[in-house]
């Protein structure tokens, strides 16, 4: 047995509490995914349609609208830009611009961005996750980012900030199999006193996957994580939950001011000890030539737990959570709405309208025969003979003649209902048929078409401004992580689409004068504003 860490118990309890708080949002988001995938009907609705001899295939308008929205938002990949806060930092700002572009390239930024936009449009909430890949660059590590599924992240339900800055913490859950964990963390294969591996003594994960189960019937043959989670039942398929808990703490920093030269430096606790160990510095402090001010700064603490143990714990050199949300329809809570949810009722109404039209078509094409009671001896024989175009059928005319009840014709207003519903769905989404290449609704002149195209994209551009806010926050987190991680000599090289190449070397010394004079492109110096350019 291995000892249970109190931090692991606290993390698991907090995870369950925050996860239970968002259960209602999770159900809505899962139904949004069902509608996007084409699964619009519940079991009861599907059975009712089958009893009417109707298909449960919907007239899916949501899918095309979501795909067109994603195409517009991601038509041009965004780019990071670093702006200096003073003129002396302009050269190093270009270095940071190249570094951020380099991080975007090695992280497959275009693909990650599109997947986050997909979650943003369908579930109402996408996520970016900035991290340090310790194995990259032959063990030197690289700062990267990726997207994470919104169902893997839980947040303090009391958060009211758009980017969850006021949240008491954020948690990222990942479900691994035994083989996956041993590949990521070889130390878990260490043999213990009883001859078992360390991972065999860790508590497994017996609950359902963090990805919720569907609420509607799986009619389109879709394969989602909840459906395939139990397909592999062989050796090494045991499930474990790894939770990364991010919380804010206060860390002391020291502002050092040389009174004679006016030079100012910022040091953390470790570098402050080295600074004070210099005898010249200690003497200058006694003489009052150096002023020291201690300040408390917010930093993010990461605790990674697996079962009842803590894998690692350290402090990230950033004051912003590395998990950056991309909320869609903001509700001042961690549970925003999606474009799918705003249009689900319209889609249901469209499906119902088509069901009524189909029922009328069935009644019109298969007319019912009414016969007077007692005029035919064998009803079943009549039904068989009725299908034969050359049959001779006997009946007793004294009871009356058979006749067909003609259904009332459908009103033109009913036939126009589908187009009206589709129009309102397009209006909600800000995606119109002309923008999807439908020439029938486009103006006759090219100039009018281009004008309407530009007007039609204003709604999408407004949403893009909101998304850029999350990208800017991601750039700030990448900037903070890079300042701490890239503390060694390294060359950053970025090839532009026009085949121009930008190359910068950081953290190297200029020793042309046969003596080390100063470090060139020291990334720890200066502060820069991270902006987004090159928008769609």
XYZ file of C-alpha atoms in Angstrom:
536
model
C 0.000 0.000 0.000
C 1.059 3.577 -0.583
C 0.173 6.495 1.638
C -2.738 8.692 0.570
C -1.768 12.314 0.013
C -4.114 14.889 1.567
C -3.698 17.122 -1.496
C -5.035 14.332 -3.696
C -8.102 13.875 -1.476
C -8.815 17.628 -1.525
C -8.428 17.770 -5.317
C -10.817 14.854 -5.914
C -13.466 16.297 -3.574
C -13.209 19.734 -5.201
C -13.388 18.173 -8.667
C -16.613 16.335 -7.794
C -18.151 19.470 -6.247
C -17.445 21.681 -9.247
C -18.356 18.917 -11.705
C -21.759 18.419 -10.054
C -22.368 22.177 -10.214
C -22.094 22.228 -14.008
C -24.156 19.047 -14.617
C -27.146 20.940 -16.059
C -24.923 22.860 -18.495
C -23.229 19.589 -19.440
C -26.573 18.011 -20.392
C -27.433 20.991 -22.595
C -23.997 20.930 -24.228
C -24.257 17.190 -24.936
C -27.655 17.701 -26.564
C -26.108 20.512 -28.634
C -23.521 18.009 -29.881
C -26.294 15.529 -30.708
C -28.070 18.157 -32.805
C -24.846 19.075 -34.625
C -24.225 15.391 -35.422
C -27.778 14.967 -36.760
C -29.268 13.056 -33.813
C -32.332 15.261 -33.270
C -34.863 12.812 -31.848
C -35.220 11.152 -28.475
C -36.081 7.464 -28.174
C -39.777 8.271 -27.687
C -39.878 10.640 -30.672
C -38.080 8.130 -32.888
C -40.491 5.346 -31.900
C -43.489 7.611 -32.565
C -42.196 8.407 -36.062
C -41.645 4.706 -36.745
C -45.235 3.947 -35.683
C -46.398 6.459 -38.323
C -44.209 4.768 -40.929
C -42.011 7.888 -41.140
C -38.223 8.150 -41.155
C -36.324 9.670 -38.231
C -33.908 11.458 -40.571
C -34.182 15.218 -39.862
C -34.045 18.147 -42.252
C -30.708 19.256 -40.762
C -30.141 22.986 -41.154
C -27.852 23.424 -38.137
C -24.908 21.432 -39.476
C -24.457 23.499 -42.627
C -24.813 26.764 -40.683
C -22.176 25.741 -38.113
C -19.749 24.585 -40.803
C -20.154 27.849 -42.730
C -19.593 29.848 -39.540
C -16.383 27.908 -38.849
C -15.245 28.491 -42.437
C -15.707 32.259 -42.139
C -14.037 32.583 -38.732
C -11.006 30.472 -39.721
C -10.656 31.692 -43.327
C -7.466 33.514 -42.305
C -5.278 32.195 -39.491
C -4.596 34.783 -36.769
C -1.085 35.889 -35.809
C 0.473 37.123 -32.610
C 2.267 40.444 -32.494
C 4.381 41.933 -29.672
C 4.286 45.696 -29.157
C 6.982 47.438 -27.055
C 5.940 49.598 -24.134
C 8.861 51.961 -24.714
C 11.069 52.817 -27.693
C 14.139 51.024 -26.326
C 12.334 47.662 -26.516
C 11.413 47.798 -30.208
C 14.158 45.428 -31.376
C 13.375 42.824 -28.730
C 9.673 43.170 -29.542
C 10.453 41.809 -33.023
C 12.209 38.888 -31.353
C 9.107 38.157 -29.276
C 6.925 38.375 -32.369
C 9.052 35.696 -34.012
C 8.998 33.536 -30.867
C 5.201 33.667 -30.674
C 4.911 32.787 -34.383
C 7.339 29.936 -33.785
C 5.169 28.626 -30.923
C 2.091 28.897 -33.163
C 3.778 26.822 -35.866
C 5.156 24.040 -33.647
C 1.769 23.781 -31.890
C -0.143 23.306 -35.185
C -1.936 26.530 -34.326
C -4.257 26.617 -37.342
C -5.698 23.174 -36.590
C -5.919 23.821 -32.843
C -7.646 27.147 -33.478
C -10.259 25.535 -35.717
C -11.062 22.827 -33.184
C -11.513 25.423 -30.440
C -13.864 27.355 -32.738
C -15.812 24.128 -33.283
C -16.318 23.699 -29.525
C -17.120 27.421 -29.268
C -19.919 27.158 -31.841
C -21.383 23.772 -30.837
C -21.111 23.621 -27.022
C -20.719 27.354 -26.356
C -17.282 27.025 -24.774
C -13.857 26.280 -26.254
C -10.523 26.099 -24.451
C -6.867 26.755 -25.235
C -4.233 25.191 -22.978
C -0.658 26.542 -22.787
C 1.993 24.167 -21.454
C 5.669 23.236 -21.631
C 6.518 20.077 -23.589
C 9.525 18.814 -21.622
C 10.558 16.190 -24.198
C 10.625 18.528 -27.209
C 13.896 19.807 -28.687
C 15.822 16.789 -27.337
C 14.914 17.430 -23.731
C 15.391 21.198 -23.739
C 11.620 21.630 -23.950
C 9.296 23.889 -25.922
C 6.404 26.122 -24.947
C 3.293 24.946 -26.810
C -0.483 25.171 -26.703
C -3.375 22.946 -27.663
C -7.136 22.741 -27.276
C -8.921 20.712 -24.615
C -12.419 19.300 -24.649
C -14.755 21.543 -22.607
C -16.037 18.521 -20.676
C -12.544 17.934 -19.262
C -12.372 21.331 -17.539
C -14.239 22.316 -14.374
C -14.266 25.818 -12.917
C -15.414 27.441 -9.716
C -19.141 28.138 -10.352
C -18.801 31.468 -8.517
C -16.546 32.904 -11.251
C -17.969 35.965 -13.005
C -15.013 37.072 -15.144
C -15.134 36.290 -18.866
C -11.756 34.540 -18.626
C -12.418 33.095 -15.131
C -9.772 35.358 -13.561
C -11.770 35.526 -10.322
C -12.177 31.745 -10.122
C -10.829 29.999 -7.033
C -9.194 27.529 -9.397
C -9.466 25.485 -12.572
C -9.101 21.744 -13.041
C -8.214 19.699 -16.094
C -9.115 16.003 -16.065
C -7.594 13.398 -18.368
C -8.618 9.736 -18.444
C -5.657 7.466 -19.279
C -5.292 3.730 -19.667
C -2.556 1.925 -17.793
C -0.353 1.645 -20.891
C -0.778 5.342 -21.709
C 0.299 6.347 -18.205
C 3.355 4.088 -18.239
C 4.383 5.650 -21.542
C 4.006 9.201 -20.182
C 5.374 8.580 -16.677
C 7.896 5.697 -16.662
C 8.462 6.211 -12.925
C 5.061 4.580 -12.322
C 6.581 1.256 -13.397
C 8.999 1.231 -10.439
C 8.762 -1.987 -8.451
C 7.554 -1.665 -4.850
C 8.284 -3.770 -1.776
C 5.484 -6.235 -2.497
C 6.772 -6.816 -6.042
C 4.032 -4.776 -7.744
C 4.523 -1.726 -9.911
C 3.642 1.636 -8.427
C 0.761 2.075 -10.882
C -0.821 -1.172 -9.639
C -1.200 0.432 -6.206
C -2.863 3.585 -7.527
C -6.629 3.913 -7.271
C -8.302 3.332 -10.623
C -11.161 5.304 -12.131
C -14.453 3.400 -11.898
C -16.846 6.220 -12.848
C -18.055 7.090 -16.340
C -15.897 9.050 -18.746
C -15.865 12.800 -18.348
C -17.507 12.928 -21.800
C -21.292 12.725 -21.126
C -23.605 10.158 -22.648
C -26.069 11.207 -25.384
C -29.612 12.310 -24.559
C -31.010 11.642 -28.049
C -31.130 8.418 -30.030
C -27.972 7.588 -32.004
C -29.606 7.501 -35.443
C -26.706 8.749 -37.594
C -24.135 6.109 -36.584
C -21.898 8.630 -34.788
C -18.924 7.519 -32.714
C -18.224 9.760 -29.727
C -15.914 9.076 -26.748
C -18.803 7.908 -24.562
C -19.646 5.213 -27.147
C -16.180 3.740 -27.624
C -14.875 4.041 -24.047
C -15.537 0.358 -23.290
C -14.502 -1.134 -26.644
C -11.037 -2.117 -25.364
C -11.248 -4.495 -22.416
C -7.881 -6.227 -22.710
C -4.768 -6.056 -20.575
C -3.589 -2.539 -19.791
C -6.967 -0.951 -20.537
C -7.677 -0.089 -16.897
C -8.707 3.563 -16.546
C -7.067 6.195 -14.322
C -7.975 9.851 -13.821
C -5.186 12.412 -13.828
C -6.271 15.819 -12.474
C -4.263 19.005 -12.933
C -5.386 21.555 -10.346
C -4.507 25.198 -11.046
C -4.899 27.738 -8.245
C -3.601 31.227 -7.451
C -1.042 31.933 -4.744
C 1.056 34.921 -3.689
C 4.799 34.780 -4.326
C 7.346 37.336 -3.010
C 9.359 39.343 -5.548
C 11.940 42.034 -4.930
C 12.276 45.329 -6.749
C 15.955 46.401 -6.695
C 16.803 50.061 -7.421
C 20.358 51.320 -7.847
C 20.048 54.880 -6.554
C 23.221 56.101 -8.287
C 22.525 54.770 -11.812
C 18.728 54.597 -11.593
C 18.792 51.009 -12.904
C 15.950 48.796 -11.664
C 15.721 45.009 -11.552
C 13.063 42.509 -10.496
C 14.245 39.347 -8.713
C 12.484 36.296 -7.326
C 13.443 34.688 -3.997
C 16.098 32.386 -5.483
C 17.878 35.123 -7.430
C 17.553 37.473 -4.455
C 19.596 35.092 -2.313
C 22.317 35.003 -4.966
C 22.179 38.781 -5.231
C 22.639 39.288 -1.493
C 25.503 36.789 -1.302
C 27.738 39.282 -3.144
C 29.823 41.203 -0.574
C 29.819 44.377 -2.700
C 26.046 44.293 -2.830
C 25.785 43.771 0.924
C 28.079 46.770 1.508
C 26.055 48.933 -0.881
C 22.897 47.991 1.009
C 24.469 49.091 4.281
C 25.429 52.424 2.724
C 21.919 52.948 1.378
C 23.049 52.940 -2.269
C 20.569 50.163 -3.170
C 16.901 50.268 -2.335
C 15.033 46.949 -1.929
C 11.226 46.680 -1.897
C 9.453 43.358 -1.375
C 6.182 42.941 -3.298
C 3.662 40.083 -3.429
C 2.749 38.895 -6.925
C 0.069 36.461 -8.063
C 1.295 33.233 -9.634
C -0.388 29.986 -10.711
C 0.288 26.852 -8.694
C -0.104 23.470 -10.396
C -0.746 20.262 -8.447
C -1.058 17.079 -10.530
C -2.729 14.134 -8.803
C -3.268 10.531 -9.871
C -5.599 8.535 -7.671
C -4.373 8.987 -4.098
C -0.880 10.252 -4.973
C 0.610 13.543 -6.178
C 2.751 13.187 -9.300
C 4.272 16.683 -9.180
C 3.729 20.205 -7.922
C 5.295 23.489 -9.019
C 4.596 27.174 -9.553
C 4.124 28.567 -13.057
C 5.654 31.961 -13.765
C 2.360 33.463 -14.934
C -0.416 35.352 -13.203
C -3.046 34.070 -15.655
C -4.491 30.575 -15.833
C -2.861 28.553 -18.630
C -6.323 27.215 -19.540
C -7.884 30.037 -21.570
C -11.667 29.884 -22.181
C -13.360 30.999 -25.414
C -16.981 31.645 -24.342
C -19.649 32.134 -26.995
C -22.887 33.718 -25.731
C -21.615 35.072 -22.429
C -24.005 34.723 -19.438
C -21.702 36.129 -16.709
C -21.137 32.579 -15.463
C -18.764 29.749 -16.437
C -21.661 28.232 -18.397
C -22.168 30.167 -21.667
C -24.648 29.291 -24.419
C -23.920 28.062 -27.923
C -25.295 28.976 -31.331
C -26.761 25.474 -31.565
C -28.728 25.949 -28.342
C -30.181 29.224 -29.621
C -31.487 27.421 -32.713
C -32.495 23.998 -31.381
C -36.161 24.961 -30.986
C -36.223 26.306 -34.541
C -34.739 23.000 -35.726
C -37.361 21.047 -33.762
C -40.107 23.186 -35.311
C -38.631 22.558 -38.760
C -38.599 18.799 -38.124
C -42.214 18.926 -36.904
C -43.318 20.908 -39.956
C -41.686 18.407 -42.299
C -43.341 15.573 -40.364
C -46.777 17.166 -40.922
C -46.075 17.681 -44.619
C -44.908 14.072 -44.918
C -48.040 12.830 -43.126
C -50.228 14.762 -45.562
C -48.265 13.343 -48.502
C -48.789 9.828 -47.133
C -52.510 10.434 -46.738
C -52.741 11.813 -50.281
C -50.748 9.031 -51.953
C -52.362 6.172 -50.057
C -56.081 7.043 -50.015
C -58.294 5.176 -47.557
C -61.306 3.240 -48.852
C -64.551 3.533 -46.881
C -67.163 0.806 -47.488
C -70.598 0.409 -45.889
C -70.668 -2.139 -43.134
C -71.874 -5.533 -44.357
C -71.472 -4.769 -48.073
C -68.379 -7.056 -48.355
C -68.124 -10.532 -46.890
C -64.315 -10.795 -46.591
C -62.408 -7.561 -45.871
C -58.990 -9.232 -46.145
C -59.834 -10.595 -49.607
C -60.969 -7.127 -50.638
C -57.616 -5.656 -49.531
C -55.733 -8.277 -51.565
C -57.897 -7.794 -54.651
C -57.699 -4.003 -54.371
C -53.973 -4.198 -55.081
C -54.688 -6.080 -58.323
C -55.498 -3.587 -61.131
C -57.527 -6.232 -63.057
C -59.511 -7.628 -60.121
C -63.289 -8.019 -60.133
C -64.752 -7.282 -56.711
C -68.264 -8.120 -55.603
C -70.226 -6.051 -53.084
C -73.830 -5.499 -52.035
C -74.965 -2.095 -53.421
C -78.006 -2.091 -51.130
C -75.753 -1.082 -48.274
C -74.316 1.846 -50.235
C -71.365 2.476 -52.556
C -67.656 2.554 -51.457
C -65.942 5.944 -51.644
C -62.586 7.668 -50.945
C -62.402 10.498 -48.344
C -60.257 13.187 -49.989
C -57.786 14.966 -47.615
C -57.951 18.723 -47.448
C -55.178 20.381 -49.504
C -52.344 21.988 -47.558
C -52.321 25.757 -47.360
C -49.508 27.588 -49.146
C -48.587 29.196 -45.822
C -47.799 25.749 -44.413
C -45.549 24.976 -47.383
C -43.686 28.244 -46.772
C -43.061 27.495 -43.099
C -39.776 25.558 -43.693
C -38.302 28.490 -45.608
C -39.407 30.917 -42.877
C -37.814 28.788 -40.139
C -34.585 28.428 -42.115
C -34.530 32.199 -42.582
C -34.738 32.816 -38.834
C -32.043 30.211 -38.148
C -29.760 31.928 -40.660
C -30.589 35.265 -39.029
C -29.629 33.967 -35.578
C -26.386 32.514 -36.857
C -25.517 35.485 -39.065
C -24.978 33.037 -41.950
C -27.082 33.563 -45.069
C -27.653 31.431 -48.153
C -25.865 33.918 -50.393
C -22.734 33.479 -48.258
C -22.920 29.725 -48.899
C -22.845 30.170 -52.692
C -26.564 30.119 -53.448
C -26.858 32.174 -56.660
C -30.669 32.286 -56.530
C -30.666 34.713 -53.591
C -27.719 36.818 -54.761
C -28.122 40.251 -56.442
C -27.736 40.525 -60.200
C -24.610 42.727 -60.048
C -21.215 41.764 -58.661
C -20.815 45.047 -56.749
C -24.104 44.531 -54.885
C -23.108 40.933 -54.141
C -19.768 42.031 -52.659
C -21.515 44.739 -50.616
C -24.021 42.291 -49.158
C -21.220 39.787 -48.526
C -19.378 42.403 -46.478
C -22.524 43.387 -44.579
C -23.347 39.735 -43.954
C -19.987 39.094 -42.315
C -20.350 41.851 -39.725
C -21.993 39.496 -37.243
C -19.212 36.966 -37.730
C -16.580 39.681 -37.357
C -18.149 40.780 -34.092
C -17.821 37.241 -32.770
C -14.270 37.155 -34.105
C -13.385 40.178 -31.951
C -14.513 38.210 -28.881
C -12.450 35.201 -29.956
C -9.415 37.434 -30.471
C -9.705 38.475 -26.834
C -9.139 34.850 -25.823
C -6.267 34.549 -28.328
C -4.682 37.672 -26.860
C -4.973 36.138 -23.395
C -3.358 32.944 -24.724
C -0.495 35.015 -26.146
C 0.069 36.647 -22.757
C 0.267 33.235 -21.072
C 2.688 31.936 -23.736
C 4.789 35.078 -23.253
C 4.962 34.535 -19.478
C 5.843 30.846 -19.805
C 8.475 31.578 -22.452
C 10.239 34.178 -20.278
C 10.914 31.526 -17.673
C 11.521 28.522 -19.923
C 13.737 29.957 -22.665
C 16.642 30.939 -20.385
C 19.312 29.341 -22.595
C 20.860 30.144 -25.956
C 18.410 29.197 -28.698
C 17.730 30.037 -32.345
C 14.122 30.705 -33.388
C 13.421 30.337 -37.076
C 10.065 31.006 -38.777
C 9.371 30.568 -42.507
C 6.604 32.842 -43.800
C 4.078 31.802 -46.506
C 5.999 33.874 -49.067
C 9.141 31.850 -48.213
C 10.752 34.751 -46.323
C 12.551 33.519 -43.229
C 12.884 35.261 -39.867
C 15.656 34.066 -37.563
C 16.696 35.313 -34.133
C 19.132 34.022 -31.518
C 18.298 34.732 -27.878
C 20.262 34.695 -24.621
C 23.761 34.899 -26.108
C 26.711 37.032 -25.100
C 28.486 39.605 -27.257
C 32.208 38.915 -26.702
C 33.714 40.750 -29.676
C 35.825 42.824 -27.298
C 37.436 39.648 -25.898
C 35.346 40.030 -22.764
C 31.729 39.286 -22.033
C 30.018 42.645 -22.031
C 26.260 41.995 -22.163
C 23.706 39.360 -23.052
C 21.999 39.870 -26.405
C 18.225 39.354 -26.688
C 17.778 38.630 -22.984
C 14.155 37.468 -22.811
C 13.818 38.289 -19.115
C 14.118 42.034 -19.785
C 11.175 44.308 -20.533
C 7.405 43.941 -20.780
C 5.455 43.703 -24.031
C 1.826 43.981 -25.088
C 0.610 40.926 -26.987
C -1.823 41.733 -29.808
C -3.567 39.794 -32.553
C -3.194 40.757 -36.226
C -3.986 39.180 -39.590
C -7.651 38.630 -38.765
C -10.207 36.796 -40.867
